[in-house]
Short mmCIF file of C-alpha atoms in Angstrom, two decimals:
data_model
loop_
_atom_site.label_atom_id
_atom_site.label_comp_id
_atom_site.label_asym_id
_atom_site.label_seq_id
_atom_site.Cartn_x
_atom_site.Cartn_y
_atom_site.Cartn_z
CA MET A 23 -36.44 -17.73 0.57
CA HIS A 24 -35.58 -21.74 0.70
CA SER A 25 -31.93 -22.71 1.72
CA ILE A 26 -29.06 -23.67 -0.75
CA ARG A 27 -28.98 -27.18 -1.01
CA GLY A 28 -26.09 -29.16 -1.79
CA SER A 29 -22.33 -27.99 -0.99
CA SER A 30 -21.91 -25.74 2.17
CA THR A 31 -20.47 -23.19 -0.46
CA LEU A 32 -22.37 -21.72 -3.46
CA PRO A 33 -20.99 -23.22 -6.82
CA ALA A 34 -18.05 -21.54 -8.18
CA VAL A 35 -19.25 -19.11 -10.78
CA TYR A 36 -16.84 -18.07 -13.26
CA PRO A 37 -15.55 -14.38 -13.19
CA ALA A 38 -16.99 -11.32 -14.76
CA HIS A 39 -13.93 -10.95 -17.18
CA SER A 40 -14.30 -14.79 -18.29
CA ILE A 41 -18.10 -14.52 -18.90
CA ARG A 42 -18.71 -13.28 -22.58
CA LEU A 43 -21.31 -10.90 -22.51
CA TYR A 44 -22.45 -9.54 -26.15
CA SER A 45 -24.87 -6.51 -24.18
CA GLN A 46 -23.49 -2.89 -24.82
CA THR A 47 -23.83 -1.23 -21.64
CA ARG A 48 -23.63 -1.86 -18.13
CA SER A 49 -27.05 -2.34 -16.96
CA ASP A 50 -27.58 -5.16 -20.08
CA GLN A 51 -24.70 -6.77 -18.35
CA VAL A 52 -26.05 -6.77 -15.28
CA ALA A 53 -29.32 -8.13 -16.22
CA ALA A 54 -27.86 -10.95 -17.89
CA THR A 55 -25.37 -12.00 -15.18
CA ARG A 56 -28.68 -11.61 -12.99
CA SER A 57 -30.38 -14.22 -15.08
CA THR A 58 -27.29 -16.40 -14.98
CA ILE A 59 -27.44 -16.45 -11.59
CA ALA A 60 -31.58 -17.13 -11.27
CA GLN A 61 -30.91 -20.12 -13.72
CA LEU A 62 -28.09 -21.52 -11.31
CA LEU A 63 -30.60 -21.21 -8.24
CA ARG A 64 -33.25 -22.83 -10.15
CA GLN A 65 -31.02 -25.67 -10.58
CA ILE A 66 -29.53 -26.27 -7.27
CA ASP A 67 -32.43 -25.25 -4.98
CA SER A 68 -35.61 -24.22 -6.75
CA LYS A 69 -37.82 -21.85 -8.78
CA HIS A 70 -39.14 -20.46 -5.62
CA THR A 71 -36.12 -19.61 -4.79
CA ALA A 72 -34.84 -17.71 -8.01
CA GLN A 73 -38.12 -15.75 -7.81
CA GLN A 74 -37.11 -14.15 -4.52
CA TYR A 75 -33.72 -13.85 -5.47
CA LEU A 76 -35.19 -11.65 -8.54
CA SER A 77 -38.02 -10.10 -6.96
CA TYR A 78 -35.41 -7.76 -4.79
CA PHE A 79 -34.42 -6.15 -7.59
CA SER A 80 -38.26 -5.07 -8.64
CA THR A 81 -39.15 -3.55 -5.22
CA PRO A 82 -39.59 -0.25 -4.75
CA THR A 83 -36.66 0.04 -1.85
CA PHE A 84 -34.21 -1.14 -4.07
CA SER A 85 -32.76 2.26 -4.96
CA SER A 86 -33.39 3.75 -2.08
CA ARG A 87 -32.58 0.94 0.39
CA PRO A 88 -28.94 0.03 0.71
CA PHE A 89 -28.41 -3.80 -0.02
CA ALA A 90 -26.50 -4.56 2.92
CA VAL A 91 -23.79 -3.21 5.56
CA ILE A 92 -21.00 -5.48 6.41
CA LYS A 93 -18.57 -5.10 9.18
CA VAL A 94 -15.05 -6.34 8.46
CA GLY A 95 -12.49 -6.90 11.24
CA GLY A 96 -8.91 -6.91 11.22
CA ALA A 97 -8.35 -10.01 11.56
CA VAL A 98 -10.50 -10.85 8.72
CA LEU A 99 -8.69 -8.63 6.41
CA ALA A 100 -5.26 -10.07 7.55
CA ASP A 101 -6.33 -13.84 6.84
CA HIS A 102 -9.33 -13.88 4.68
CA LEU A 103 -8.85 -10.67 2.23
CA PRO A 104 -8.95 -12.80 -0.99
CA SER A 105 -12.51 -14.62 -0.44
CA LEU A 106 -13.73 -11.56 0.95
CA ALA A 107 -13.14 -9.76 -2.32
CA SER A 108 -13.98 -12.31 -4.29
CA ALA A 109 -17.50 -12.51 -2.96
CA ILE A 110 -17.88 -8.81 -2.88
CA ALA A 111 -16.65 -9.11 -6.89
CA PHE A 112 -19.60 -11.63 -6.88
CA LEU A 113 -22.15 -9.22 -5.59
CA SER A 114 -21.09 -5.98 -7.41
CA GLN A 115 -21.23 -7.85 -10.97
CA ILE A 116 -25.10 -8.89 -9.62
CA GLY A 117 -25.71 -5.04 -9.35
CA LEU A 118 -25.56 -5.59 -5.64
CA TYR A 119 -23.33 -3.02 -3.90
CA PRO A 120 -22.54 -3.58 -0.08
CA ILE A 121 -21.30 -1.13 2.31
CA LEU A 122 -18.31 -2.18 3.92
CA VAL A 123 -16.98 -0.91 7.70
CA HIS A 124 -13.69 -1.97 8.85
CA GLY A 125 -11.54 -2.10 11.85
CA ALA A 126 -7.55 -2.98 12.47
CA GLY A 127 -7.25 -4.59 15.48
CA PRO A 128 -4.69 -6.77 14.94
CA GLN A 129 -2.82 -4.46 12.91
CA LEU A 130 -2.84 -2.07 15.49
CA ASN A 131 -1.68 -4.35 18.09
CA THR A 132 1.27 -5.08 16.17
CA LEU A 133 2.34 -0.76 15.45
CA LEU A 134 1.52 -0.41 19.34
CA SER A 135 4.14 -3.43 20.18
CA ALA A 136 6.66 -2.24 17.75
CA THR A 137 6.82 0.86 19.45
CA GLY A 138 6.65 -0.64 23.19
CA ILE A 139 3.29 0.81 23.79
CA LYS A 140 1.09 -1.57 25.94
CA SER A 141 -2.59 -2.31 25.02
CA GLU A 142 -5.01 -1.26 27.57
CA PHE A 143 -8.78 -2.41 27.42
CA HIS A 144 -12.37 -1.86 29.79
CA ASP A 145 -15.20 -3.20 28.89
CA GLY A 146 -13.58 -4.35 25.49
CA ILE A 147 -13.19 -1.09 24.55
CA ARG A 148 -9.26 0.15 23.50
CA VAL A 149 -7.81 2.83 26.13
CA THR A 150 -6.78 5.33 23.11
CA ASP A 151 -4.14 7.75 24.32
CA GLY A 152 -2.78 10.39 22.01
CA ARG A 153 0.02 7.76 20.32
CA THR A 154 -2.50 5.13 20.30
CA LEU A 155 -4.79 7.71 18.07
CA ALA A 156 -2.27 8.05 15.83
CA LEU A 157 -1.26 4.65 15.39
CA ALA A 158 -4.74 3.78 15.24
CA ARG A 159 -5.57 5.91 12.39
CA THR A 160 -2.89 5.03 10.46
CA ALA A 161 -3.59 1.15 11.06
CA LEU A 162 -7.65 2.15 9.82
CA LEU A 163 -6.12 4.07 6.57
CA GLU A 164 -3.06 1.25 5.77
CA GLU A 165 -6.07 -1.83 5.78
CA ASN A 166 -8.68 0.83 4.02
CA PHE A 167 -6.06 1.17 1.01
CA LYS A 168 -5.27 -2.69 0.86
CA LEU A 169 -9.01 -3.49 1.03
CA VAL A 170 -9.39 -0.60 -2.01
CA GLN A 171 -6.70 -1.62 -3.88
CA GLU A 172 -7.56 -5.47 -3.46
CA LEU A 173 -11.00 -4.76 -4.87
CA GLU A 174 -10.20 -2.79 -7.82
CA SER A 175 -7.48 -5.46 -8.51
CA ILE A 176 -10.93 -8.00 -9.60
CA GLY A 177 -12.62 -5.19 -11.11
CA VAL A 178 -14.71 -3.97 -8.18
CA SER A 179 -15.13 0.08 -8.19
CA ALA A 180 -14.58 0.97 -4.45
CA ARG A 181 -14.62 3.76 -3.04
CA PRO A 182 -12.43 4.69 0.26
CA LEU A 183 -14.46 6.58 2.54
CA THR A 184 -11.76 7.40 5.54
CA SER A 185 -13.31 10.42 7.39
CA GLY A 186 -16.75 12.59 7.36
CA VAL A 187 -19.45 9.91 8.00
CA PHE A 188 -19.18 9.34 11.87
CA GLN A 189 -20.12 12.37 13.88
CA ALA A 190 -19.01 11.46 17.58
CA GLU A 191 -18.98 12.11 21.10
CA TYR A 192 -16.25 11.42 23.50
CA LEU A 193 -17.50 7.89 25.13
CA ASP A 194 -15.95 8.55 28.67
CA ALA A 195 -12.57 10.49 28.08
CA SER A 196 -11.65 10.07 31.51
CA LYS A 197 -11.83 6.09 31.44
CA TYR A 198 -11.15 5.65 27.53
CA GLY A 199 -9.55 8.76 26.39
CA HIS A 200 -9.90 9.53 22.86
CA VAL A 201 -12.82 7.01 22.21
CA GLY A 202 -15.91 8.22 20.93
CA ARG A 203 -19.58 6.92 20.39
CA VAL A 204 -21.30 8.00 17.34
CA ASN A 205 -24.64 10.63 17.69
CA LYS A 206 -24.78 11.30 13.73
CA VAL A 207 -24.14 9.50 10.38
CA GLU A 208 -23.74 11.77 7.46
CA ASP A 209 -24.53 9.45 4.65
CA SER A 210 -24.65 11.57 1.69
CA SER A 211 -21.12 10.18 0.51
CA ILE A 212 -22.06 7.01 1.08
CA ARG A 213 -25.64 7.40 -1.05
CA ALA A 214 -22.96 9.25 -3.76
CA ALA A 215 -20.72 6.10 -3.99
CA LEU A 216 -23.84 3.15 -4.25
CA ARG A 217 -25.60 5.90 -7.13
CA ALA A 218 -22.25 5.64 -9.35
CA SER A 219 -22.34 1.50 -8.76
CA CYS A 220 -19.67 1.79 -6.32
CA VAL A 221 -18.61 -0.32 -3.20
CA PRO A 222 -18.03 2.43 -0.08
CA VAL A 223 -15.34 1.05 2.08
CA LEU A 224 -15.45 2.63 5.66
CA THR A 225 -13.12 3.18 8.66
CA CYS A 226 -14.60 3.56 11.85
CA MET A 227 -13.12 6.89 12.83
CA GLY A 228 -15.25 9.67 13.88
CA GLU A 229 -14.89 13.02 14.36
CA THR A 230 -16.44 15.89 17.12
CA SER A 231 -17.78 18.80 15.68
CA ASP A 232 -15.03 20.86 16.23
CA GLY A 233 -12.73 18.32 14.35
CA GLN A 234 -11.08 15.79 16.76
CA VAL A 235 -10.86 12.56 15.65
CA LEU A 236 -12.18 9.74 17.63
CA ASN A 237 -11.76 5.77 17.96
CA VAL A 238 -15.03 4.30 16.99
CA HIS A 239 -15.18 0.61 17.73
CA ALA A 240 -15.81 -0.55 14.13
CA ASP A 241 -18.95 -3.29 15.42
CA LEU A 242 -20.55 -0.26 17.22
CA ALA A 243 -19.71 2.01 14.21
CA ALA A 244 -21.27 -0.51 11.91
CA SER A 245 -24.67 -0.76 14.17
CA ALA A 246 -25.01 3.03 14.23
CA LEU A 247 -24.64 3.07 9.95
CA ALA A 248 -27.15 0.13 10.03
CA ARG A 249 -29.61 2.04 12.25
CA VAL A 250 -29.58 4.56 9.69
CA LEU A 251 -29.28 3.28 6.35
CA ARG A 252 -31.95 0.24 7.08
CA PRO A 253 -30.26 -2.18 4.69
CA GLU A 254 -31.77 -5.13 3.36
CA LYS A 255 -28.67 -7.47 4.86
CA VAL A 256 -26.52 -6.48 8.26
CA VAL A 257 -23.88 -9.17 8.44
CA TYR A 258 -20.86 -9.21 10.95
CA LEU A 259 -17.61 -10.95 9.34
CA SER A 260 -16.12 -13.25 11.78
CA GLU A 261 -13.28 -15.65 11.74
CA THR A 262 -14.62 -17.20 14.68
CA GLY A 263 -17.86 -17.84 12.39
CA GLY A 264 -21.42 -18.26 14.16
CA LEU A 265 -22.39 -19.08 17.76
CA VAL A 266 -22.41 -22.75 18.93
CA ASN A 267 -24.66 -24.38 21.53
CA GLY A 268 -22.14 -26.28 24.07
CA ARG A 269 -24.87 -28.77 25.25
CA THR A 270 -25.48 -30.24 21.81
CA GLY A 271 -22.44 -28.65 19.73
CA ARG A 272 -24.35 -27.73 17.06
CA LYS A 273 -24.23 -24.32 15.45
CA MET A 274 -27.31 -21.93 16.41
CA ASP A 275 -29.29 -21.21 13.74
CA VAL A 276 -31.38 -18.79 14.48
CA ILE A 277 -31.59 -17.14 17.84
CA SER A 278 -33.97 -14.15 19.41
CA LEU A 279 -32.82 -11.11 20.93
CA GLU A 280 -35.08 -12.07 24.01
CA TRP A 281 -32.42 -15.32 24.45
CA LEU A 282 -29.52 -13.04 23.43
CA ARG A 283 -30.27 -10.47 26.49
CA LYS A 284 -29.91 -13.37 28.97
CA GLN A 285 -26.26 -14.57 27.98
CA GLU A 286 -23.49 -13.20 29.94
CA TRP A 287 -21.35 -12.29 27.13
CA THR A 288 -18.52 -11.07 29.51
CA ARG A 289 -17.50 -14.46 30.07
CA LEU A 290 -16.71 -14.99 26.35
CA GLY A 291 -14.47 -12.32 26.41
CA MET A 292 -14.33 -8.67 25.02
CA ARG A 293 -14.29 -8.83 21.77
CA TRP A 294 -18.37 -10.83 21.95
CA THR A 295 -19.01 -8.12 24.57
CA VAL A 296 -18.85 -5.28 22.12
CA ARG A 297 -20.11 -7.16 19.54
CA MET A 298 -23.26 -8.44 21.11
CA THR A 299 -23.71 -4.90 22.58
CA ALA A 300 -23.90 -3.54 19.09
CA VAL A 301 -26.03 -5.85 17.70
CA GLN A 302 -28.45 -5.42 21.02
CA ASN A 303 -28.29 -1.74 19.76
CA LEU A 304 -29.05 -2.35 16.08
CA LEU A 305 -32.09 -4.71 17.01
CA GLU A 306 -33.75 -3.28 19.54
CA GLY A 307 -33.43 0.10 17.12
CA LYS A 308 -35.45 -1.89 14.36
CA GLU A 309 -39.28 -2.57 14.26
CA GLY A 310 -40.61 -5.88 12.79
CA GLU A 311 -40.13 -9.41 12.51
CA GLU A 312 -37.64 -9.09 9.46
CA ALA A 313 -35.00 -7.18 11.81
CA ARG A 314 -32.05 -9.29 11.78
CA VAL A 315 -28.21 -9.66 11.57
CA SER A 316 -25.65 -12.29 10.70
CA VAL A 317 -22.50 -13.34 11.90
CA VAL A 318 -20.73 -15.52 9.36
CA HIS A 319 -17.53 -16.55 8.94
CA PRO A 320 -15.74 -14.58 5.16
CA ARG A 321 -16.26 -18.19 3.25
CA GLY A 322 -19.96 -18.48 4.24
CA LEU A 323 -20.81 -14.58 3.20
CA LEU A 324 -22.47 -15.60 -0.44
CA LYS A 325 -24.42 -18.52 1.12
CA GLU A 326 -25.39 -16.19 3.88
CA VAL A 327 -26.77 -13.77 1.46
CA PHE A 328 -28.61 -15.90 -0.72
CA ALA A 329 -29.84 -18.79 1.80
CA GLY A 330 -33.35 -18.75 3.37
CA GLU A 331 -33.30 -18.10 7.18
CA GLY A 332 -31.23 -20.37 9.52
CA HIS A 333 -29.92 -22.48 6.20
CA GLY A 334 -26.79 -20.33 5.76
CA GLU A 335 -23.08 -20.81 6.85
CA GLY A 336 -23.62 -18.26 10.10
CA THR A 337 -26.03 -17.55 13.03
CA VAL A 338 -28.94 -15.51 12.37
CA ILE A 339 -29.76 -12.99 15.23
CA ARG A 340 -33.44 -11.72 14.61
CA ARG A 341 -35.73 -9.43 17.05
CA ALA A 342 -38.56 -11.05 17.07
CA LYS A 343 -38.26 -14.92 18.83
CA ALA A 344 -38.04 -17.47 16.19
CA ARG A 345 -41.14 -19.95 15.94
CA LYS A 346 -38.30 -22.56 16.11
CA GLU A 347 -36.04 -21.79 18.86
CA ALA A 348 -32.46 -22.43 17.96
CA ALA A 349 -31.57 -23.51 21.31
CA PRO A 350 -34.92 -25.20 22.68
CA GLU A 351 -33.67 -26.20 25.83
CA PRO A 352 -32.41 -23.38 28.35
CA VAL A 353 -28.80 -23.46 29.16
CA ALA A 354 -28.43 -24.92 32.86
CA ARG A 355 -25.29 -23.89 33.17
CA ARG A 356 -23.15 -21.08 31.70
CA SER A 357 -20.17 -23.75 30.53
CA GLU A 358 -22.60 -25.12 28.07
CA LEU A 359 -22.53 -21.93 25.75
CA MET A 360 -19.50 -21.51 23.84
CA VAL A 361 -18.42 -19.70 20.67
CA GLY A 362 -17.05 -21.84 18.01
CA LEU A 363 -15.40 -21.83 14.87
CA VAL A 364 -17.87 -21.85 11.82
CA ASP A 365 -15.96 -22.97 8.77
CA GLY A 366 -18.04 -23.91 6.04
CA GLN A 367 -15.55 -25.56 4.39
CA ALA A 368 -13.61 -27.27 7.81
CA GLY A 369 -16.33 -27.72 9.53
CA LEU A 370 -16.87 -27.34 13.08
CA GLN A 371 -13.31 -26.62 14.37
CA GLN A 372 -12.33 -27.47 18.35
CA GLN A 373 -10.80 -24.38 19.15
CA VAL A 374 -13.95 -22.77 21.45
CA ALA A 375 -13.89 -20.11 24.01
CA MET A 376 -15.84 -21.35 27.20
CA VAL A 377 -18.28 -19.48 29.22
#
């Protein structure tokens, strides 16, 4: 699909409740809204873009292959919930129902601090004892409720799925405590929600075969889910946006898995270490050149979904080597790669993490 030219975000679209539709059924309303969006795409880009957009709904995989898995971090929920909900409402109105998997890291930090418990991490994974596990569950359930309530308040049918999806085993009980690795995904509740035209909203808690609740990193949970469901889109929302080449100062639009493997992500901090591990696990398990993952700021979500590869707000990481590598010059020194805030409205910020 060609890029959407012009402003860095999609043009404002009237909310669903303000569009006067004369259709009598939900399917007719969705069809009418899709037609409206196609007309907008023709105006701001091209007829070809509109045709590619509409072709998705006529493919045989539309009914069986989910549209998107979107991982939402706790920081996004804390600082960007209204813009995230607005984007999900837009997608829902045109019949696209993404699956949301969220964490609650900052919220858990607050609860731990209030109770005098010090956070401890190994390799980017939170060490989780019994008290930490109880607070993690509380934080995740509260954030799940807030997200579902926000979506419902603007007309999105959302379905909270807080257990029974991720079957897990202990990652390393002696090192991490009650932290799990997903070994099976039960997707029946997710597919039931999608059939009912609902947006599934999942926490990242897992359970062992004997019912023990385990804390699973949300990035890894989303990766495991996407490997099973094989959605059209996999998006990791991040308040820090995409990846920036430290040599040029420009956002890297597209990078390959091959290039990704060569980077020492541990120098970027524990969060990026786990995230890049999750992305690698996902892409290594997918086949074909179409396998790709986007990392984008919440305000760039819609453009990332509709724009062509490399023309969105974030960074696309793809399995196959891009024909035009996003970082054509080799990074001579590790200090020349940095992760920056890529914000479609505020531009490139200078708050960066040097490698």
